[in-house]
Coordinates of C-alpha atoms in Angstrom, one line a residue:
M8 CA 0.1 0.0 0.0
L9 CA 2.8 2.7 1.1
R10 CA 4.5 1.4 -2.2
L11 CA 1.5 2.5 -4.2
L12 CA 0.9 5.6 -2.3
G13 CA 4.8 6.4 -2.9
I14 CA 4.5 6.0 -6.8
L15 CA 1.2 8.0 -6.8
V16 CA 2.8 11.2 -5.0
A17 CA 5.9 10.8 -7.3
V18 CA 3.9 11.0 -10.6
L19 CA 1.8 13.7 -9.2
F20 CA 5.2 15.6 -8.4
A21 CA 6.3 15.0 -12.0
I22 CA 3.0 16.2 -13.4
A23 CA 3.5 19.3 -11.3
T24 CA 7.1 19.8 -12.2
A25 CA 5.9 19.7 -16.1
V26 CA 3.0 22.0 -15.5
L27 CA 5.0 24.7 -13.9
T28 CA 8.2 24.3 -16.4
W29 CA 5.9 24.0 -19.7
P30 CA 2.5 25.7 -18.6
A31 CA 2.0 26.7 -22.0
F32 CA 2.1 23.2 -23.1
F33 CA -0.8 22.5 -21.0
R34 CA -2.7 25.8 -21.8
V35 CA -2.3 26.9 -18.0
E36 CA -0.1 30.1 -18.5
Q37 CA -3.0 32.1 -17.8
T38 CA -4.5 30.6 -15.1
F39 CA -4.8 31.1 -11.1
P40 CA -2.8 30.5 -9.5
I41 CA -0.1 29.1 -12.1
V42 CA 0.2 32.7 -13.3
Q43 CA 1.5 33.8 -10.1
I44 CA 3.9 31.1 -9.6
V45 CA 5.7 30.7 -13.2
A46 CA 6.4 34.6 -13.3
F47 CA 9.2 33.8 -10.3
R48 CA 10.7 31.2 -12.8
S49 CA 14.2 31.5 -11.3
L50 CA 12.6 31.0 -7.6
I51 CA 11.0 27.9 -9.1
A52 CA 14.5 26.4 -10.0
V53 CA 15.5 27.1 -6.7
A54 CA 12.8 25.5 -4.9
F55 CA 13.4 22.3 -7.1
A56 CA 17.1 22.3 -6.1
A57 CA 16.2 22.5 -2.6
A58 CA 13.8 19.5 -3.0
A59 CA 16.3 17.6 -4.9
V60 CA 18.5 17.9 -2.0
V61 CA 15.9 16.9 0.6
M62 CA 15.2 13.8 -1.1
L63 CA 18.7 12.7 -1.8
L64 CA 19.0 13.2 2.4
L65 CA 15.9 11.1 2.6
A66 CA 17.5 8.3 0.3
I67 CA 19.9 7.4 3.0
A68 CA 17.1 5.7 4.6
R69 CA 17.0 2.4 2.8
P70 CA 13.0 2.0 3.3
M71 CA 12.6 5.2 1.3
R72 CA 15.3 4.9 -1.0
G73 CA 13.3 4.1 -4.2
F74 CA 10.8 6.8 -3.6
A75 CA 13.2 9.3 -2.5
L76 CA 15.6 8.9 -5.7
S77 CA 12.2 9.0 -7.7
M78 CA 11.6 12.6 -6.6
A79 CA 15.1 13.7 -6.6
L80 CA 15.3 12.9 -10.4
V81 CA 12.0 14.7 -11.0
A82 CA 13.4 17.7 -8.9
V83 CA 16.7 17.6 -10.7
I84 CA 15.0 17.7 -14.0
G85 CA 12.8 20.5 -12.9
T86 CA 16.0 22.5 -11.5
V87 CA 17.7 22.2 -14.9
A88 CA 14.8 22.8 -16.9
N89 CA 14.0 26.0 -15.3
G90 CA 17.2 27.0 -14.7
A91 CA 18.2 26.6 -18.7
I92 CA 15.1 28.6 -19.8
V93 CA 16.2 31.6 -17.5
V94 CA 19.8 31.3 -18.9
T95 CA 18.5 31.2 -22.5
R96 CA 16.5 34.3 -22.1
G97 CA 19.4 35.9 -20.3
T98 CA 20.6 36.9 -16.8
G99 CA 21.8 40.5 -17.7
T100 CA 24.2 42.7 -19.9
T101 CA 25.9 45.6 -18.4
E102 CA 26.0 48.1 -20.9
L103 CA 24.3 49.1 -24.4
P104 CA 26.1 49.1 -27.5
A105 CA 27.1 52.9 -29.1
E106 CA 24.1 54.7 -30.8
T107 CA 24.2 55.1 -34.5
A108 CA 22.5 57.5 -36.5
T109 CA 19.5 55.4 -36.9
S110 CA 19.2 53.6 -33.6
V111 CA 16.3 54.3 -31.2
R112 CA 16.6 54.0 -27.3
V113 CA 13.5 53.1 -25.4
M114 CA 13.0 53.2 -21.8
T115 CA 10.0 52.2 -19.4
W116 CA 9.8 52.7 -15.9
N117 CA 6.8 52.2 -13.8
T118 CA 7.7 55.1 -11.3
A119 CA 4.8 54.2 -8.7
G120 CA 3.5 57.7 -8.8
E121 CA 5.1 60.3 -6.2
A122 CA 7.4 57.4 -4.9
T123 CA 10.1 58.2 -7.5
D124 CA 11.7 62.0 -7.8
P125 CA 11.0 63.4 -11.1
V126 CA 14.4 64.6 -11.4
S127 CA 15.8 61.0 -10.9
V128 CA 13.8 60.1 -13.8
A129 CA 14.9 62.7 -15.7
Q130 CA 18.7 62.1 -14.9
T131 CA 18.2 58.3 -15.6
A132 CA 16.6 58.9 -19.2
V133 CA 19.2 61.6 -20.2
A134 CA 22.0 59.2 -18.7
M135 CA 20.7 56.1 -21.0
Q136 CA 20.2 58.9 -24.2
A137 CA 16.5 57.5 -24.4
D138 CA 14.4 58.6 -27.2
I139 CA 11.1 57.1 -25.8
V140 CA 10.3 56.9 -22.3
S141 CA 7.0 55.2 -20.9
L142 CA 6.4 56.1 -17.5
P143 CA 3.1 54.0 -15.8
E144 CA 1.9 55.3 -13.1
T145 CA 3.2 58.8 -13.7
T146 CA 1.1 61.9 -13.7
I147 CA 1.0 64.2 -16.7
E148 CA 2.1 66.9 -14.0
S149 CA 5.2 64.7 -13.1
G150 CA 5.8 63.7 -16.5
E151 CA 5.9 67.8 -17.3
Q152 CA 8.3 67.8 -14.8
I153 CA 10.3 65.2 -16.0
A154 CA 10.5 66.6 -19.8
V155 CA 11.3 69.9 -18.5
A156 CA 14.3 68.5 -16.5
M157 CA 15.6 66.6 -19.7
R158 CA 15.6 69.5 -21.7
E159 CA 17.6 71.6 -19.2
L160 CA 19.9 68.7 -19.3
G161 CA 20.0 68.6 -23.1
R162 CA 17.3 66.1 -24.3
P163 CA 14.1 67.8 -24.9
M164 CA 10.9 65.6 -24.8
W165 CA 7.2 66.2 -25.7
A166 CA 4.9 64.8 -23.0
H167 CA 1.9 62.7 -23.7
H168 CA -0.3 61.1 -21.3
V169 CA -3.8 59.0 -20.9
E170 CA -5.7 59.2 -17.4
F171 CA -8.5 57.3 -16.5
S172 CA -11.1 59.4 -14.2
T173 CA -12.0 56.2 -12.0
G174 CA -11.7 52.6 -11.6
V175 CA -8.8 52.0 -9.2
D176 CA -8.0 53.5 -5.6
T177 CA -4.6 55.1 -6.3
W178 CA -4.9 58.3 -8.2
D179 CA -1.1 58.0 -10.1
A180 CA -2.1 54.4 -11.3
R181 CA -5.0 56.2 -13.1
S182 CA -2.3 57.8 -15.4
T183 CA 0.2 56.7 -18.1
T184 CA 3.1 59.4 -19.1
L185 CA 4.7 58.9 -22.8
L186 CA 7.7 61.0 -23.3
I187 CA 8.9 61.0 -27.0
S188 CA 11.8 63.0 -28.6
P189 CA 10.9 65.5 -31.2
E190 CA 13.7 63.9 -33.3
L191 CA 11.1 61.3 -33.9
G192 CA 9.0 63.6 -35.1
D193 CA 5.3 64.8 -33.8
Y194 CA 3.0 62.6 -32.2
S195 CA -0.6 62.6 -30.9
V196 CA -2.2 59.9 -28.6
I197 CA -5.1 58.7 -30.3
E198 CA -8.8 59.6 -29.1
S199 CA -9.7 56.0 -28.4
S200 CA -6.9 55.8 -25.9
Q201 CA -8.0 59.2 -24.4
D202 CA -11.5 58.4 -24.0
G203 CA -11.0 54.4 -23.0
S204 CA -13.2 53.3 -25.7
S205 CA -10.1 51.1 -27.1
N206 CA -7.5 50.6 -24.1
T207 CA -6.5 48.5 -21.3
G208 CA -9.4 47.7 -19.2
V209 CA -8.7 49.0 -15.8
L210 CA -5.2 50.8 -15.8
P211 CA -4.6 53.2 -18.9
S212 CA -2.4 52.7 -21.9
A213 CA -1.6 55.2 -24.4
V214 CA -1.3 54.3 -27.9
A215 CA 0.3 57.7 -30.0
M216 CA 0.8 58.0 -33.3
P217 CA 3.2 60.2 -35.8
I218 CA 1.2 63.1 -37.1
D219 CA 3.1 63.2 -40.3
G220 CA 2.5 59.4 -41.0
E221 CA 6.0 58.4 -40.8
G222 CA 7.7 56.9 -37.7
P223 CA 6.6 54.1 -35.6
I224 CA 3.2 53.7 -33.7
V225 CA 4.4 53.9 -29.7
V226 CA 2.4 52.2 -27.3
A227 CA 2.8 53.2 -23.4
V228 CA 1.6 50.0 -21.7
H229 CA 0.1 49.4 -18.0
A230 CA -2.0 46.3 -17.8
V231 CA -3.6 45.5 -14.8
A232 CA -2.1 43.0 -12.2
P233 CA -3.2 39.2 -12.3
R234 CA -4.8 39.4 -9.2
E235 CA -7.4 36.7 -8.5
D236 CA -10.2 39.1 -8.8
D237 CA -8.9 40.8 -11.9
M238 CA -7.7 37.6 -13.8
E239 CA -10.3 38.2 -16.6
H240 CA -9.5 42.0 -17.0
W241 CA -5.7 40.8 -17.3
R242 CA -6.4 38.4 -20.0
S243 CA -8.3 41.0 -21.9
D244 CA -5.3 43.4 -21.3
L245 CA -3.0 40.9 -23.1
R246 CA -5.2 40.2 -25.9
W247 CA -5.7 43.9 -26.5
L248 CA -2.0 44.8 -26.3
A249 CA -1.6 41.8 -28.7
D250 CA -3.8 43.5 -31.1
Q251 CA -1.8 46.6 -31.0
C252 CA 1.0 44.6 -32.5
A253 CA -1.0 43.7 -35.7
A254 CA 0.5 46.8 -37.6
D255 CA 3.6 46.8 -39.5
N256 CA 5.7 49.4 -37.4
V257 CA 4.8 49.4 -33.4
I258 CA 7.1 50.0 -30.3
M259 CA 5.5 48.8 -27.0
A260 CA 7.0 49.8 -23.8
G261 CA 5.8 49.5 -20.2
D262 CA 4.3 47.7 -17.4
F263 CA 2.8 44.5 -19.0
N264 CA 2.1 42.6 -15.6
A265 CA 3.2 39.4 -17.7
T266 CA 6.2 37.5 -18.2
T267 CA 6.8 36.0 -21.8
D268 CA 5.4 32.8 -20.2
H269 CA 2.1 34.3 -19.7
M270 CA 2.3 35.7 -23.7
A271 CA 2.9 32.2 -24.9
R272 CA -0.2 31.3 -27.1
L273 CA -0.7 35.4 -27.9
G274 CA 2.4 35.6 -30.4
V275 CA 1.9 35.4 -34.4
D276 CA 4.3 34.2 -36.7
G277 CA 7.0 33.9 -34.4
G278 CA 6.1 37.0 -32.2
T279 CA 6.2 37.2 -28.2
L280 CA 2.9 39.2 -28.3
G281 CA 1.0 39.7 -31.6
Y282 CA 3.8 40.2 -34.2
C283 CA 5.9 42.2 -31.7
H284 CA 9.3 40.5 -30.3
D285 CA 10.6 40.9 -26.6
A286 CA 13.6 43.0 -26.9
A287 CA 15.2 42.0 -23.5
S288 CA 15.0 38.2 -24.4
E289 CA 16.7 39.0 -27.9
S290 CA 19.6 40.6 -26.2
G291 CA 20.3 38.8 -22.9
N292 CA 18.1 40.3 -20.4
G293 CA 14.8 38.1 -20.6
G294 CA 15.2 36.4 -17.5
V295 CA 16.3 39.6 -15.2
G296 CA 13.5 40.6 -12.9
T297 CA 12.0 44.1 -13.2
W298 CA 9.7 43.7 -10.4
T299 CA 9.8 43.5 -7.3
T300 CA 12.9 45.5 -6.1
D301 CA 12.8 43.7 -3.0
L302 CA 14.1 40.7 -4.6
P303 CA 17.5 40.5 -6.2
A304 CA 17.2 41.0 -9.9
L305 CA 17.6 37.3 -10.9
A306 CA 14.7 36.4 -8.3
G307 CA 12.6 38.7 -9.4
A308 CA 9.8 38.6 -12.4
P309 CA 10.5 40.0 -16.0
I310 CA 7.2 41.8 -16.2
D311 CA 8.3 45.0 -18.1
H312 CA 9.1 45.0 -21.2
V313 CA 10.1 46.6 -24.6
L314 CA 8.5 44.9 -27.7
A315 CA 8.4 45.9 -31.4
T316 CA 7.7 44.6 -34.6
P317 CA 10.0 42.5 -36.7
N318 CA 11.2 45.9 -38.7
W319 CA 13.2 46.9 -35.3
K320 CA 15.7 44.7 -34.1
A321 CA 17.1 44.7 -30.5
T322 CA 21.1 45.3 -30.4
G323 CA 21.0 45.9 -26.7
S324 CA 19.3 46.5 -23.4
I325 CA 20.1 46.8 -19.6
V326 CA 18.1 46.2 -16.5
L327 CA 19.0 49.1 -14.3
R328 CA 19.6 47.3 -10.6
S329 CA 21.5 50.7 -9.4
L330 CA 18.1 52.6 -8.8
D331 CA 16.3 49.8 -6.6
G332 CA 16.4 52.5 -3.7
S333 CA 14.5 55.2 -6.1
G334 CA 11.1 54.7 -4.4
S335 CA 9.6 52.5 -7.1
D336 CA 9.1 48.9 -6.8
H337 CA 10.1 48.5 -10.5
R338 CA 13.3 48.5 -12.2
P339 CA 13.9 50.6 -15.4
L340 CA 14.4 48.6 -18.4
V341 CA 16.2 50.5 -21.6
V342 CA 16.5 48.6 -25.1
Q343 CA 18.3 49.8 -27.9
L344 CA 16.7 49.3 -31.2
E345 CA 17.7 49.3 -34.8
P346 CA 15.9 49.4 -38.0
V347 CA 15.7 46.4 -40.2
G348 CA 16.9 46.5 -43.9

């Protein structure tokens, strides 16, 4: 009887390991609570490693040896598989390549509203030579302060924003600000973003179009977090964001509240989300956590992204870990894009 129970436990453990390692294969990557668990893939690998050690210790006892070794084998597979996925996506780079005449640098930083000093945001954006800055949870007042400070530092920006008047308790979370360099041309946020008729459902995103018809469509993203009561809103947000990546020339940046695992079945023709590709994963930072700053970067969840359609190639990226004490619970992500062809 105990032998059968051991076999059953080992089989269930193997199934759980497979589900957490390859959730999209089982079509549960957007199912509560799998969503929350797989967001922290590095911690999953550590948990499996700890389980393997415990099982190997239990294997010293002869009556438990067969069961413990079976469990240890599954745990080792889980450790290796999850660790390999993190390494493949990238565990971090320390610098960006030199800018070229055609490169575009994109920075995204969920500032957590007043928690982050606008001058600090401006200094960071200028130091990174950002051409596009996506700022979820940032009011237009703060955005304008950032733009003014950037102008005084020699890098002027136009400030755009979208604000929802109701829907969440935190005022700053109702606003998303987008800064775009005048060198990219004149932009305007489309009316459906402003009035919310076509937008992410709970927190605002901003779709900015080039007025002269040239240049990329720029989307500043803020999807709702996948809390248990907001799961359907979260899924709807990801589908809406995938639809924004149906055009030929799109750059999206912001707080997606989702890792690439959660987007697995929303890509088209090899894209990560719609036709867009995840720039951090293509340039060595896809496994680095941007949230939360309470955890080391490699233990956090990579939920902030820069994505672009195939006419752009990511030549470099960096997750800024030196700003963990700035006030926000998110780390800034900076990506350098080059036009293809």
